PDB file of C-alpha atoms in Angstrom:
ATOM      1  CA  MET O   1      15.102   1.591  14.929  1.00  0.00           C
ATOM      2  CA  THR O   2      12.302  -1.059  14.942  1.00  0.00           C
ATOM      3  CA  ALA O   3      12.777  -4.308  12.814  1.00  0.00           C
ATOM      4  CA  THR O   4      11.290  -4.399   9.371  1.00  0.00           C
ATOM      5  CA  TRP O   5       9.080  -7.361   7.978  1.00  0.00           C
ATOM      6  CA  GLU O   6      10.523 -10.584   6.959  1.00  0.00           C
ATOM      7  CA  PRO O   7      11.231 -10.523   3.429  1.00  0.00           C
ATOM      8  CA  THR O   8       9.918 -13.929   2.674  1.00  0.00           C
ATOM      9  CA  ALA O   9       6.618 -13.183   4.500  1.00  0.00           C
ATOM     10  CA  SER O  10       3.360 -13.335   2.589  1.00  0.00           C
ATOM     11  CA  GLY O  11       2.136 -10.146   1.519  1.00  0.00           C
ATOM     12  CA  VAL O  12       5.516  -8.324   1.931  1.00  0.00           C
ATOM     13  CA  LEU O  13       6.867  -6.695  -1.136  1.00  0.00           C
ATOM     14  CA  ARG O  14      10.195  -5.723  -1.260  1.00  0.00           C
ATOM     15  CA  LEU O  15      11.058  -2.456  -3.076  1.00  0.00           C
ATOM     16  CA  PRO O  16      14.124  -1.980  -5.241  1.00  0.00           C
ATOM     17  CA  SER O  17      15.739  -0.108  -2.379  1.00  0.00           C
ATOM     18  CA  GLY O  18      15.305  -3.307   0.012  1.00  0.00           C
ATOM     19  CA  ARG O  19      12.384  -1.589   1.903  1.00  0.00           C
ATOM     20  CA  LEU O  20       9.900  -3.779   2.952  1.00  0.00           C
ATOM     21  CA  VAL O  21       6.069  -3.250   3.035  1.00  0.00           C
ATOM     22  CA  ARG O  22       3.329  -5.524   3.711  1.00  0.00           C
ATOM     23  CA  GLY O  23       0.097  -5.270   1.884  1.00  0.00           C
ATOM     24  CA  ARG O  24      -3.006  -7.002   2.878  1.00  0.00           C
ATOM     25  CA  GLY O  25      -6.549  -7.245   2.681  1.00  0.00           C
ATOM     26  CA  LEU O  26      -8.663  -6.223   5.876  1.00  0.00           C
ATOM     27  CA  ARG O  27     -11.573  -8.897   5.200  1.00  0.00           C
ATOM     28  CA  HIS O  28      -8.781 -11.240   6.211  1.00  0.00           C
ATOM     29  CA  PRO O  29      -7.362 -12.127   9.822  1.00  0.00           C
ATOM     30  CA  LEU O  30      -4.265 -10.296  10.887  1.00  0.00           C
ATOM     31  CA  PRO O  31      -1.280 -12.522   9.613  1.00  0.00           C
ATOM     32  CA  GLU O  32       0.861 -13.856  12.343  1.00  0.00           C
ATOM     33  CA  GLY O  33       4.079 -12.336  13.272  1.00  0.00           C
ATOM     34  CA  PRO O  34       4.646  -8.928  14.472  1.00  0.00           C
ATOM     35  CA  ALA O  35       2.152  -6.169  14.273  1.00  0.00           C
ATOM     36  CA  PRO O  36       2.955  -2.890  12.126  1.00  0.00           C
ATOM     37  CA  ASP O  37       4.077  -0.094  13.380  1.00  0.00           C
ATOM     38  CA  PHE O  38       2.286   1.956  11.050  1.00  0.00           C
ATOM     39  CA  ALA O  39      -0.272   1.614   8.496  1.00  0.00           C
ATOM     40  CA  LEU O  40      -2.205   3.302   5.930  1.00  0.00           C
ATOM     41  CA  TYR O  41      -5.947   2.207   5.423  1.00  0.00           C
ATOM     42  CA  LEU O  42      -7.430   2.827   1.953  1.00  0.00           C
ATOM     43  CA  LEU O  43     -10.877   2.369   2.503  1.00  0.00           C
ATOM     44  CA  GLY O  44     -14.316   4.339   1.664  1.00  0.00           C
ATOM     45  CA  LYS O  45     -15.281   4.815   5.358  1.00  0.00           C
ATOM     46  CA  GLU O  46     -13.217   5.226   8.476  1.00  0.00           C
ATOM     47  CA  PRO O  47     -11.654   1.901   9.646  1.00  0.00           C
ATOM     48  CA  PRO O  48     -12.079   0.506  13.106  1.00  0.00           C
ATOM     49  CA  ALA O  49      -9.311   1.689  15.390  1.00  0.00           C
ATOM     50  CA  VAL O  50      -6.161  -0.292  15.623  1.00  0.00           C
ATOM     51  CA  ALA O  51      -3.369  -0.667  18.363  1.00  0.00           C
ATOM     52  CA  TRP O  52      -0.656   0.840  16.327  1.00  0.00           C
ATOM     53  CA  GLU O  53      -0.120   4.188  14.598  1.00  0.00           C
ATOM     54  CA  SER O  54      -2.108   4.417  11.352  1.00  0.00           C
ATOM     55  CA  ARG O  55      -3.801   6.895   8.596  1.00  0.00           C
ATOM     56  CA  TRP O  56      -6.957   6.515   6.907  1.00  0.00           C
ATOM     57  CA  LEU O  57      -7.348   7.664   2.966  1.00  0.00           C
ATOM     58  CA  ARG O  58     -10.577   7.831   1.929  1.00  0.00           C
ATOM     59  CA  TRP O  59     -10.558   5.770  -1.190  1.00  0.00           C
ATOM     60  CA  PRO O  60     -13.670   4.179  -2.399  1.00  0.00           C
ATOM     61  CA  ASP O  61     -13.546   0.320  -3.900  1.00  0.00           C
ATOM     62  CA  PHE O  62     -12.461   0.392  -7.329  1.00  0.00           C
ATOM     63  CA  ARG O  63     -11.943   4.076  -7.866  1.00  0.00           C
ATOM     64  CA  LEU O  64      -8.950   6.933  -6.995  1.00  0.00           C
ATOM     65  CA  PRO O  65      -8.286   8.141  -3.765  1.00  0.00           C
ATOM     66  CA  ALA O  66     -10.944  11.335  -2.608  1.00  0.00           C
ATOM     67  CA  ASP O  67      -7.801  13.540  -1.888  1.00  0.00           C
ATOM     68  CA  ARG O  68      -4.422  12.942  -4.393  1.00  0.00           C
ATOM     69  CA  THR O  69      -2.498  15.233  -2.450  1.00  0.00           C
ATOM     70  CA  ALA O  70      -2.990  13.727   0.900  1.00  0.00           C
ATOM     71  CA  THR O  71      -2.700  10.396  -0.780  1.00  0.00           C
ATOM     72  CA  ALA O  72       0.909  11.346  -2.173  1.00  0.00           C
ATOM     73  CA  ALA O  73       2.050  12.766   1.184  1.00  0.00           C
ATOM     74  CA  ALA O  74       0.847   9.771   3.186  1.00  0.00           C
ATOM     75  CA  LEU O  75       2.668   7.305   0.664  1.00  0.00           C
ATOM     76  CA  ARG O  76       5.916   9.288   0.934  1.00  0.00           C
ATOM     77  CA  GLU O  77       5.662   8.853   4.555  1.00  0.00           C
ATOM     78  CA  ALA O  78       5.055   5.162   4.497  1.00  0.00           C
ATOM     79  CA  LEU O  79       8.246   5.028   2.087  1.00  0.00           C
ATOM     80  CA  ASP O  80      10.195   6.942   4.516  1.00  0.00           C
ATOM     81  CA  ARG O  81       9.175   4.793   7.554  1.00  0.00           C
ATOM     82  CA  ALA O  82       9.358   1.699   5.925  1.00  0.00           C
ATOM     83  CA  ALA O  83      13.388   2.315   6.064  1.00  0.00           C
ATOM     84  CA  ALA O  84      13.219   1.657   9.863  1.00  0.00           C
ATOM     85  CA  GLU O  85       9.687   0.415  10.570  1.00  0.00           C
ATOM     86  CA  ARG O  86       6.909  -2.115   9.903  1.00  0.00           C
ATOM     87  CA  VAL O  87       4.707  -0.450   7.339  1.00  0.00           C
ATOM     88  CA  GLU O  88       1.583  -1.962   6.346  1.00  0.00           C
ATOM     89  CA  ILE O  89      -0.813  -1.024   3.380  1.00  0.00           C
ATOM     90  CA  ALA O  90      -4.239  -2.208   3.455  1.00  0.00           C
ATOM     91  CA  CYS O  91      -7.930  -1.990   1.855  1.00  0.00           C
ATOM     92  CA  ALA O  92     -10.830  -4.556   2.091  1.00  0.00           C
ATOM     93  CA  GLY O  93      -9.442  -7.180  -0.491  1.00  0.00           C
ATOM     94  CA  GLY O  94      -5.842  -6.260  -0.940  1.00  0.00           C
ATOM     95  CA  GLN O  95      -5.671  -5.952  -4.433  1.00  0.00           C
ATOM     96  CA  GLY O  96      -6.915  -2.792  -6.287  1.00  0.00           C
ATOM     97  CA  ARG O  97      -6.352  -0.041  -3.521  1.00  0.00           C
ATOM     98  CA  THR O  98      -3.330  -1.788  -2.119  1.00  0.00           C
ATOM     99  CA  GLY O  99      -1.890  -2.820  -5.256  1.00  0.00           C
ATOM    100  CA  THR O 100      -1.918   0.791  -6.684  1.00  0.00           C
ATOM    101  CA  ALA O 101      -0.551   2.285  -3.650  1.00  0.00           C
ATOM    102  CA  LEU O 102       2.329  -0.233  -3.516  1.00  0.00           C
ATOM    103  CA  ALA O 103       2.810   0.443  -7.172  1.00  0.00           C
ATOM    104  CA  CYS O 104       3.075   4.222  -6.240  1.00  0.00           C
ATOM    105  CA  LEU O 105       5.446   3.597  -3.410  1.00  0.00           C
ATOM    106  CA  ALA O 106       7.747   1.520  -6.161  1.00  0.00           C
ATOM    107  CA  VAL O 107       7.307   4.513  -8.345  1.00  0.00           C
ATOM    108  CA  LEU O 108       8.572   7.119  -5.377  1.00  0.00           C
ATOM    109  CA  ASP O 109      11.533   4.168  -5.151  1.00  0.00           C
ATOM    110  CA  GLY O 110      12.518   4.380  -8.592  1.00  0.00           C
ATOM    111  CA  VAL O 111      10.708   2.237 -10.608  1.00  0.00           C
ATOM    112  CA  PRO O 112       9.256   3.902 -13.809  1.00  0.00           C
ATOM    113  CA  GLY O 113       5.646   4.718 -13.655  1.00  0.00           C
ATOM    114  CA  ALA O 114       4.853   2.670 -16.748  1.00  0.00           C
ATOM    115  CA  GLU O 115       6.586  -0.538 -15.213  1.00  0.00           C
ATOM    116  CA  ALA O 116       5.097  -0.065 -11.581  1.00  0.00           C
ATOM    117  CA  VAL O 117       2.271  -2.114 -11.999  1.00  0.00           C
ATOM    118  CA  ALA O 118       4.097  -5.117 -13.623  1.00  0.00           C
ATOM    119  CA  TYR O 119       6.645  -4.774 -10.828  1.00  0.00           C
ATOM    120  CA  VAL O 120       4.034  -5.083  -7.866  1.00  0.00           C
ATOM    121  CA  ARG O 121       2.052  -8.041 -10.035  1.00  0.00           C
ATOM    122  CA  GLU O 122       5.430  -9.867 -10.095  1.00  0.00           C
ATOM    123  CA  HIS O 123       6.549  -9.036  -6.788  1.00  0.00           C
ATOM    124  CA  TYR O 124       3.319  -8.801  -4.580  1.00  0.00           C
ATOM    125  CA  ALA O 125       0.091 -10.115  -6.418  1.00  0.00           C
ATOM    126  CA  PRO O 126      -0.900 -10.794  -9.957  1.00  0.00           C
ATOM    127  CA  ARG O 127      -4.022  -9.154  -9.842  1.00  0.00           C
ATOM    128  CA  ALA O 128      -2.707  -6.076  -7.964  1.00  0.00           C
ATOM    129  CA  VAL O 129      -4.235  -2.879  -9.552  1.00  0.00           C
ATOM    130  CA  GLU O 130      -7.586  -3.830 -10.470  1.00  0.00           C
ATOM    131  CA  THR O 131      -8.999  -0.939 -12.901  1.00  0.00           C
ATOM    132  CA  PRO O 132      -7.737   1.255 -15.986  1.00  0.00           C
ATOM    133  CA  TRP O 133      -8.069   4.406 -13.725  1.00  0.00           C
ATOM    134  CA  GLN O 134      -6.018   2.770 -10.894  1.00  0.00           C
ATOM    135  CA  ARG O 135      -3.173   2.034 -13.558  1.00  0.00           C
ATOM    136  CA  GLY O 136      -3.365   5.499 -15.119  1.00  0.00           C
ATOM    137  CA  PHE O 137      -3.095   7.126 -11.631  1.00  0.00           C
ATOM    138  CA  VAL O 138       0.102   4.968 -11.165  1.00  0.00           C
ATOM    139  CA  ARG O 139       1.590   6.026 -14.832  1.00  0.00           C
ATOM    140  CA  ARG O 140       0.904   9.516 -13.716  1.00  0.00           C
ATOM    141  CA  PHE O 141       2.215   9.259 -10.312  1.00  0.00           C
ATOM    142  CA  THR O 142       5.003  11.238  -8.958  1.00  0.00           C
TER     143      THR O 142
END
């Protein structure tokens, strides 16, 4: 079993179950500390290769994921893996797409869809989930 993130580390969201997931913006340098064991990258184009296991979800900036079924499966995998591994979710800026994905993880972890955006804004970043359609995606996510 691999260690998880430090619960006080910057950008780390603690879900209601206690699982920790780091959100970040790829425009910023990799934070100090351990590398992720698994990452989901939410970008309009394929990201550069990394030294850890990762998945790419085609998700254009300010929009919704291109394949909602694949996104739901990848988020379920991320939540499952966060029980024992360091999981990172990242887009370019670390707010809109990352915040939306983190809010969907919160829904999977038991937060009602209508409350998930507020949960992520309180526990991750105040500007997370940037657009009305991203907020609607979270409300309807199951």
